[in-house]
Coordinates of C-alpha atoms in Angstrom, one line a residue:
X4 CA 201.5 34.2 133.7
X5 CA 204.6 34.3 131.6
X6 CA 204.7 31.7 128.8
X7 CA 207.9 30.1 127.7
X8 CA 208.5 28.0 124.6
X9 CA 210.2 24.7 125.0
X10 CA 213.3 26.2 123.2
X11 CA 213.4 29.0 125.7
X12 CA 213.1 26.6 128.7
X13 CA 215.9 24.5 127.3
X14 CA 218.2 27.5 126.8
X15 CA 217.4 28.8 130.3
X16 CA 218.3 25.4 131.8
X17 CA 221.5 25.1 129.7
X18 CA 222.6 28.6 130.7
X19 CA 221.8 28.0 134.4
X20 CA 223.9 24.9 134.3
X21 CA 226.9 26.7 132.9
X22 CA 226.8 25.8 129.2
X23 CA 227.1 28.1 126.2
X24 CA 230.3 29.9 127.4
X25 CA 233.8 29.5 126.0
X26 CA 236.2 27.2 127.9
X27 CA 238.9 29.0 129.9
X28 CA 242.4 28.8 128.3
X29 CA 243.7 27.6 131.6
X30 CA 241.3 26.3 134.3
X31 CA 242.2 27.4 137.8
X32 CA 240.7 26.9 141.2
X33 CA 238.3 29.9 140.9
X34 CA 236.8 28.4 137.7
X35 CA 236.2 25.1 139.4
X36 CA 234.7 26.7 142.5
X37 CA 232.3 28.8 140.5
X38 CA 231.2 25.7 138.7
X39 CA 230.5 23.7 141.9
X40 CA 228.8 26.8 143.4
X41 CA 226.6 27.1 140.3
X42 CA 225.6 23.4 140.3
X43 CA 225.2 23.2 144.1
X44 CA 226.7 19.7 144.2
X45 CA 228.7 17.1 142.3
X46 CA 227.2 13.6 142.7
X47 CA 229.8 11.0 143.8
X48 CA 230.0 7.5 142.4
X49 CA 232.9 5.0 142.6
X50 CA 232.5 3.6 139.1
X51 CA 235.8 4.2 137.3
X52 CA 235.2 2.9 133.8
X53 CA 236.0 6.3 132.4
X54 CA 236.6 8.6 135.4
X55 CA 234.8 8.8 138.7
X56 CA 231.5 10.6 138.3
X57 CA 232.3 13.6 140.4
X58 CA 235.1 14.7 138.1
X59 CA 233.1 14.8 135.0
X60 CA 230.6 17.7 135.4
X61 CA 233.4 20.2 135.7
X62 CA 235.1 18.7 132.6
X63 CA 231.8 19.0 130.6
X64 CA 231.6 22.7 131.4
X65 CA 235.3 23.8 131.6
X66 CA 237.2 21.4 129.4
X67 CA 240.6 20.0 130.6
X68 CA 241.4 20.8 134.2
X69 CA 243.6 19.4 136.9
X70 CA 241.5 16.9 139.0
X71 CA 243.8 17.7 142.0
X72 CA 242.0 21.1 142.2
X73 CA 238.8 19.3 143.1
X74 CA 240.5 16.8 145.4
X75 CA 242.2 19.6 147.4
X76 CA 238.9 21.4 147.9
X77 CA 237.1 18.2 148.8
X78 CA 239.7 16.2 150.8
X79 CA 242.7 18.6 151.4
X80 CA 243.8 20.3 154.5
X81 CA 241.1 21.6 156.8
X82 CA 242.0 25.2 156.3
X83 CA 241.5 24.9 152.5
X84 CA 238.3 22.8 152.5
X85 CA 235.7 24.2 150.2
X86 CA 233.5 21.1 149.9
X87 CA 232.1 18.4 152.2
X88 CA 230.4 15.0 151.6
X89 CA 226.9 14.3 152.5
X90 CA 223.7 12.7 151.1
X91 CA 222.0 15.3 148.9
X92 CA 221.2 14.1 145.4
X93 CA 222.6 10.7 146.5
X94 CA 226.1 10.8 147.8
X95 CA 227.5 14.3 146.9
X96 CA 230.2 16.8 147.2
X97 CA 228.6 20.1 148.3
X98 CA 229.9 23.6 148.8
X99 CA 230.9 24.0 152.5
X100 CA 228.5 26.9 153.1
X101 CA 225.6 24.4 152.7
X102 CA 226.6 22.4 155.8
X103 CA 224.2 24.3 158.1
X104 CA 221.3 23.7 155.6
X105 CA 221.6 19.9 155.9
X106 CA 221.7 19.7 159.7
X107 CA 218.0 19.2 159.9
X108 CA 218.5 16.1 157.8
X109 CA 221.3 15.0 160.0
X110 CA 219.1 15.4 163.1
X111 CA 216.4 13.3 161.5
X112 CA 218.9 10.6 160.8
X113 CA 220.2 10.7 164.3
X114 CA 216.7 10.2 165.6
X115 CA 216.3 7.2 163.3
X116 CA 213.6 8.9 161.2
X117 CA 215.3 8.5 157.8
X118 CA 217.8 6.2 156.2
X119 CA 217.8 2.6 155.3
X120 CA 216.3 0.2 157.8
X121 CA 219.7 -1.3 158.7
X122 CA 220.9 2.2 159.6
X123 CA 217.9 3.3 161.6
X124 CA 218.5 0.6 164.2
X125 CA 221.7 2.3 165.3
X126 CA 219.6 5.3 166.6
X127 CA 217.8 3.0 169.0
X128 CA 218.6 -0.6 170.0
X129 CA 222.1 -0.6 168.5
X130 CA 223.1 2.9 169.7
X131 CA 225.8 1.4 172.0
X132 CA 227.6 -0.2 169.0
X133 CA 227.6 3.1 167.1
X134 CA 228.9 4.9 170.2
X135 CA 231.8 2.5 170.5
X136 CA 232.8 3.1 166.8
X137 CA 232.5 6.9 167.4
X138 CA 234.6 6.7 170.6
X139 CA 237.4 4.8 168.8
X140 CA 237.5 7.5 166.0
X141 CA 237.6 10.2 168.7
X142 CA 240.5 8.5 170.4
X143 CA 242.5 7.3 167.5
X144 CA 241.8 9.8 164.7
X145 CA 240.6 9.2 161.1
X146 CA 239.7 5.5 160.3
X147 CA 238.2 3.6 157.5
X148 CA 235.8 0.7 157.8
X149 CA 238.6 -1.7 157.0
X150 CA 240.6 -0.4 160.0
X151 CA 238.1 -2.1 162.3
X152 CA 238.3 -5.8 162.9
X153 CA 235.9 -7.4 160.5
X154 CA 235.2 -4.0 159.1
X155 CA 235.6 -4.7 155.4
X156 CA 232.5 -5.0 153.3
X157 CA 231.3 -8.3 152.0
X158 CA 231.3 -9.1 148.3
X159 CA 228.5 -7.7 146.2
X160 CA 226.7 -4.4 145.9
X161 CA 225.8 -2.7 149.2
X162 CA 226.9 -5.7 151.2
X163 CA 228.2 -3.8 154.2
X164 CA 229.7 -5.1 157.4
X165 CA 228.1 -4.2 160.7
X166 CA 230.9 -1.7 161.3
X167 CA 230.3 -0.1 158.0
X168 CA 226.6 0.2 158.8
X169 CA 227.4 1.9 162.1
X170 CA 229.9 4.3 160.3
X171 CA 227.3 5.2 157.7
X172 CA 224.6 5.9 160.4
X173 CA 227.1 8.2 162.1
X174 CA 227.8 9.8 158.7
X175 CA 224.1 10.3 158.0
X176 CA 223.6 11.8 161.4
X177 CA 226.5 14.3 160.9
X178 CA 228.6 13.0 163.8
X179 CA 231.4 12.0 161.4
X180 CA 232.3 13.0 157.9
X181 CA 234.8 12.1 155.2
X182 CA 238.3 13.3 156.2
X183 CA 239.9 11.9 153.0
X184 CA 239.8 9.1 150.5
X185 CA 242.3 6.3 150.0
X186 CA 243.6 5.4 146.6
X187 CA 241.0 2.7 146.3
X188 CA 238.4 5.5 146.9
X189 CA 237.7 4.1 150.4
X190 CA 236.2 6.7 152.7
X191 CA 238.2 7.7 155.7
X192 CA 236.0 9.0 158.5
X193 CA 236.7 11.5 161.2
X194 CA 234.7 13.6 163.7
X195 CA 232.9 16.4 161.8
X196 CA 234.3 19.1 164.0
X197 CA 237.8 18.0 163.1
X198 CA 237.1 18.2 159.4
X199 CA 234.6 21.0 158.8
X200 CA 236.3 24.4 159.1
X201 CA 235.5 25.9 162.5
X202 CA 234.0 29.1 160.9
X203 CA 231.4 26.9 159.2
X204 CA 230.9 24.4 161.9
X205 CA 230.1 27.2 164.4
X206 CA 227.5 28.8 162.2
X207 CA 224.0 28.9 163.7
X208 CA 221.8 26.0 162.6
X209 CA 218.7 27.3 160.8
X210 CA 215.3 25.7 161.5
X211 CA 214.2 23.0 159.1
X212 CA 211.8 25.2 157.1
X213 CA 214.4 27.9 156.6
X214 CA 217.0 25.4 155.5
X215 CA 214.6 23.7 153.1
X216 CA 213.6 27.0 151.6
X217 CA 217.3 27.8 151.0
X218 CA 217.8 24.4 149.3
X219 CA 214.8 25.0 147.0
X220 CA 216.2 28.4 146.1
X221 CA 219.5 26.8 145.2
X222 CA 217.7 24.1 143.2
X223 CA 215.8 26.8 141.3
X224 CA 219.0 28.7 140.6
X225 CA 220.7 25.6 139.2
X226 CA 217.8 24.6 137.1
X227 CA 216.7 28.0 135.8
X228 CA 213.1 26.8 135.2
X229 CA 211.5 23.9 136.9
X230 CA 208.4 22.2 138.2
X231 CA 207.8 21.5 141.9
X232 CA 209.0 17.9 141.4
X233 CA 212.1 19.1 139.7
X234 CA 212.9 21.5 142.5
X235 CA 212.4 18.9 145.2
X236 CA 214.4 16.2 143.4
X237 CA 217.6 18.3 143.1
X238 CA 218.4 17.8 146.8
X239 CA 216.0 14.9 147.3
X240 CA 213.4 16.7 149.4
X241 CA 210.1 15.1 150.1
X242 CA 206.9 17.0 149.3
X243 CA 206.2 17.8 152.9
X244 CA 209.8 19.1 153.3
X245 CA 209.6 21.4 150.2
X246 CA 206.1 22.4 149.2
X247 CA 205.9 25.1 151.8
X248 CA 209.0 26.8 150.4
X249 CA 207.8 27.2 146.8
X250 CA 204.8 29.5 147.6
X251 CA 207.0 31.4 150.1
X252 CA 209.7 32.0 147.5
X253 CA 207.0 32.9 144.9
X254 CA 205.6 35.5 147.3
X255 CA 209.1 37.0 147.8
X256 CA 209.5 37.2 144.0
X257 CA 212.4 34.8 144.0
X258 CA 210.3 32.3 142.0
X259 CA 208.3 33.6 139.1
X260 CA 205.4 31.3 137.9
X261 CA 205.5 30.4 134.2
X262 CA 203.8 28.0 131.8
X263 CA 206.2 26.0 129.6
X264 CA 205.0 24.8 126.2
X265 CA 204.1 21.1 126.4
X266 CA 204.4 20.8 130.1
X267 CA 201.2 19.8 132.0
X268 CA 202.7 20.9 135.4
X269 CA 203.0 24.4 136.6
X270 CA 206.6 25.7 136.6
X271 CA 208.7 28.5 138.1
X272 CA 211.5 30.6 136.7
X273 CA 214.3 31.8 139.1
X274 CA 214.2 35.6 139.0
X275 CA 218.0 35.7 138.2
X276 CA 217.8 33.2 135.3
X277 CA 219.2 34.3 132.0
X278 CA 217.1 33.7 128.8
X279 CA 219.8 33.5 126.1
X280 CA 218.9 33.9 122.4
X281 CA 220.9 30.8 121.7
X282 CA 223.3 28.4 123.3
X283 CA 226.4 27.0 121.5
X284 CA 229.0 24.4 122.4
X285 CA 229.6 20.7 122.8
X286 CA 229.9 18.5 125.9
X287 CA 230.0 14.8 126.9
X288 CA 227.8 14.4 129.9
X289 CA 228.3 11.9 132.8
X290 CA 225.3 9.7 133.6
X291 CA 224.8 11.5 136.9
X292 CA 225.3 15.0 135.5
X293 CA 222.6 17.4 136.8
X294 CA 221.7 18.2 133.2
X295 CA 220.4 14.6 132.7
X296 CA 220.1 12.9 136.0
X297 CA 216.4 13.4 136.3
X298 CA 215.3 11.3 133.4
X299 CA 211.7 12.5 133.0
X300 CA 212.9 16.1 132.9
X301 CA 215.5 15.1 130.2
X302 CA 212.7 13.7 128.1
X303 CA 210.5 16.8 128.7
X304 CA 213.2 19.2 127.7
X305 CA 215.2 17.4 125.1
X306 CA 213.0 14.6 123.8
X307 CA 215.8 12.2 124.8
X308 CA 215.1 9.0 126.6
X309 CA 218.1 8.0 128.7
X310 CA 218.7 5.1 131.0
X311 CA 222.0 4.0 132.5
X312 CA 222.6 0.4 131.8
X313 CA 225.5 -0.5 134.1
X314 CA 223.2 -2.7 136.2
X315 CA 221.5 -4.3 133.1
X316 CA 222.8 -7.7 132.0
X317 CA 225.1 -7.4 129.0
X318 CA 222.7 -9.2 126.6
X319 CA 219.9 -6.8 127.5
X320 CA 221.7 -3.5 127.0
X321 CA 220.5 -1.3 124.2
X322 CA 223.4 1.3 124.0
X323 CA 226.2 0.0 126.2
X324 CA 227.7 -0.2 129.7
X325 CA 228.8 3.3 130.4
X326 CA 227.0 5.6 128.0
X327 CA 227.5 9.4 127.9
X328 CA 225.0 11.6 126.1
X329 CA 226.5 14.1 123.7
X330 CA 225.3 17.7 124.0
X331 CA 225.6 19.7 120.8
X332 CA 224.5 23.3 121.1
X333 CA 220.9 23.0 122.4
X334 CA 220.2 19.3 121.7
X335 CA 221.4 15.8 122.8
X336 CA 222.4 14.4 119.4
X337 CA 224.2 11.2 120.3
X338 CA 225.2 8.7 123.0
X339 CA 228.6 7.1 123.4
X340 CA 229.6 4.0 125.2
X341 CA 233.0 4.9 126.6
X342 CA 235.9 3.2 128.5
X343 CA 239.3 4.4 129.5
X344 CA 241.8 1.7 128.4
X345 CA 244.5 2.9 130.7
X346 CA 246.8 -0.1 130.2
X347 CA 247.0 0.6 126.4
X348 CA 246.6 4.4 126.6
X349 CA 243.4 4.5 124.6
X350 CA 240.0 6.1 125.0
X351 CA 237.5 3.4 123.6
X352 CA 234.2 4.5 122.2
X353 CA 232.8 1.0 121.8
X354 CA 229.6 2.3 120.2
X355 CA 228.3 5.7 119.0
X356 CA 224.5 5.9 118.5
X357 CA 223.4 9.0 116.6
X358 CA 220.0 10.3 117.5
X359 CA 217.3 10.4 114.8
X360 CA 217.7 13.8 113.0
X361 CA 221.2 14.4 114.4
X362 CA 222.9 17.1 112.3
X363 CA 225.4 16.0 109.6
X364 CA 228.4 17.4 111.5
X365 CA 227.6 15.5 114.7
X366 CA 230.3 12.9 114.2
X367 CA 232.9 15.6 113.4
X368 CA 232.1 17.6 116.5
X369 CA 231.9 14.5 118.7
X370 CA 235.4 13.5 117.5
X371 CA 236.8 16.8 118.8
X372 CA 235.2 16.2 122.2
X373 CA 236.5 12.7 122.4
X374 CA 240.0 13.9 121.6
X375 CA 239.6 16.5 124.4
X376 CA 238.5 13.9 126.8
X377 CA 241.4 11.6 125.9
X378 CA 243.8 14.5 126.5
X379 CA 242.3 15.2 129.9
X380 CA 242.5 11.6 130.9
X381 CA 246.2 11.3 129.7
X382 CA 245.3 8.8 127.0
X383 CA 247.2 8.9 123.7
X384 CA 244.5 8.0 121.2
X385 CA 240.8 7.5 120.6
X386 CA 239.4 4.3 119.1
X387 CA 235.9 4.4 117.8
X388 CA 234.0 1.2 117.2
X389 CA 230.7 1.0 115.4
X390 CA 228.6 4.0 114.7
X391 CA 224.8 3.6 114.2
X392 CA 221.9 5.9 113.7
X393 CA 218.9 5.4 115.9
X394 CA 215.5 5.0 114.4
X395 CA 212.7 7.5 114.9

């Protein structure tokens, strides 16, 4: 069995994720599409303290780019659609060619086998309510939850109206999808066949095992080297949905078994993974960036314990409200609590926490990345609050 040092595993992962290459002088649609294809998805989140989550992974890998490029691929005219929304690693934007590979999940949702309890009831005793919502969209065209009488959500996290619940079940089951988003980021739903390009919508539906194998292969490609749990987590596959795929891909030579220094679990290397001699470059990472979203993997590879504290009471937060890890070459060397103060045209770094052992030039290189982010967000200046060094 091939043995990899922890440094090699880290470099493989960084290269697979698109780090270690020079930013393009001018980012165009092909650069963005290659990035989304490489990652397999961009996780969506409506938090807009800095920028909405799905815009940040491309910035981390490409530098300044026009967010309208992503919006056109995700929510533009049907003929130019390159992405679609679905539940993958949470709510996600996915390359359009993956649509057939999620139809098994849509079918399970339609049968009421998966999804939250409040949604599953629409597959059975409340099916008539869902059909009425679907019929109205079919007749009237794209609609948001707020377009239905009493359709707006209640106050509080995940406090959805009954109409919103019906819409989300229809979304889970693939009957409807996101046509576009309103300025408030409200989802506008339409029939999937009116949104997904016909050439994709008409593709044959693979059986569940074939689709799951394809998703595991995409996970392996995006991760470079990974354990079984890592491979499953990328697209939120359960053990029984994924464990058959790993030995099959190993037998085909797509996955190569490896032992990684310090890992107790068996791991696999994608056969096309690069093993660079070094990785250089800096990046600020969104909390839901694929490089750090699986927190135990982040600790295994980088020795970096990371938790998002948005939902933690202010007096109990350790590092801040919206904290981005700072990647410097092959290490996570700092974390920054950031906010876009749009009213005053400033990027606020409320607090910078340097990791124990962070190189002396960490602050200098971080300042360059903060200035780049401010430029990308159209903010005129960067204001840095306190800087502290974490203890070992």
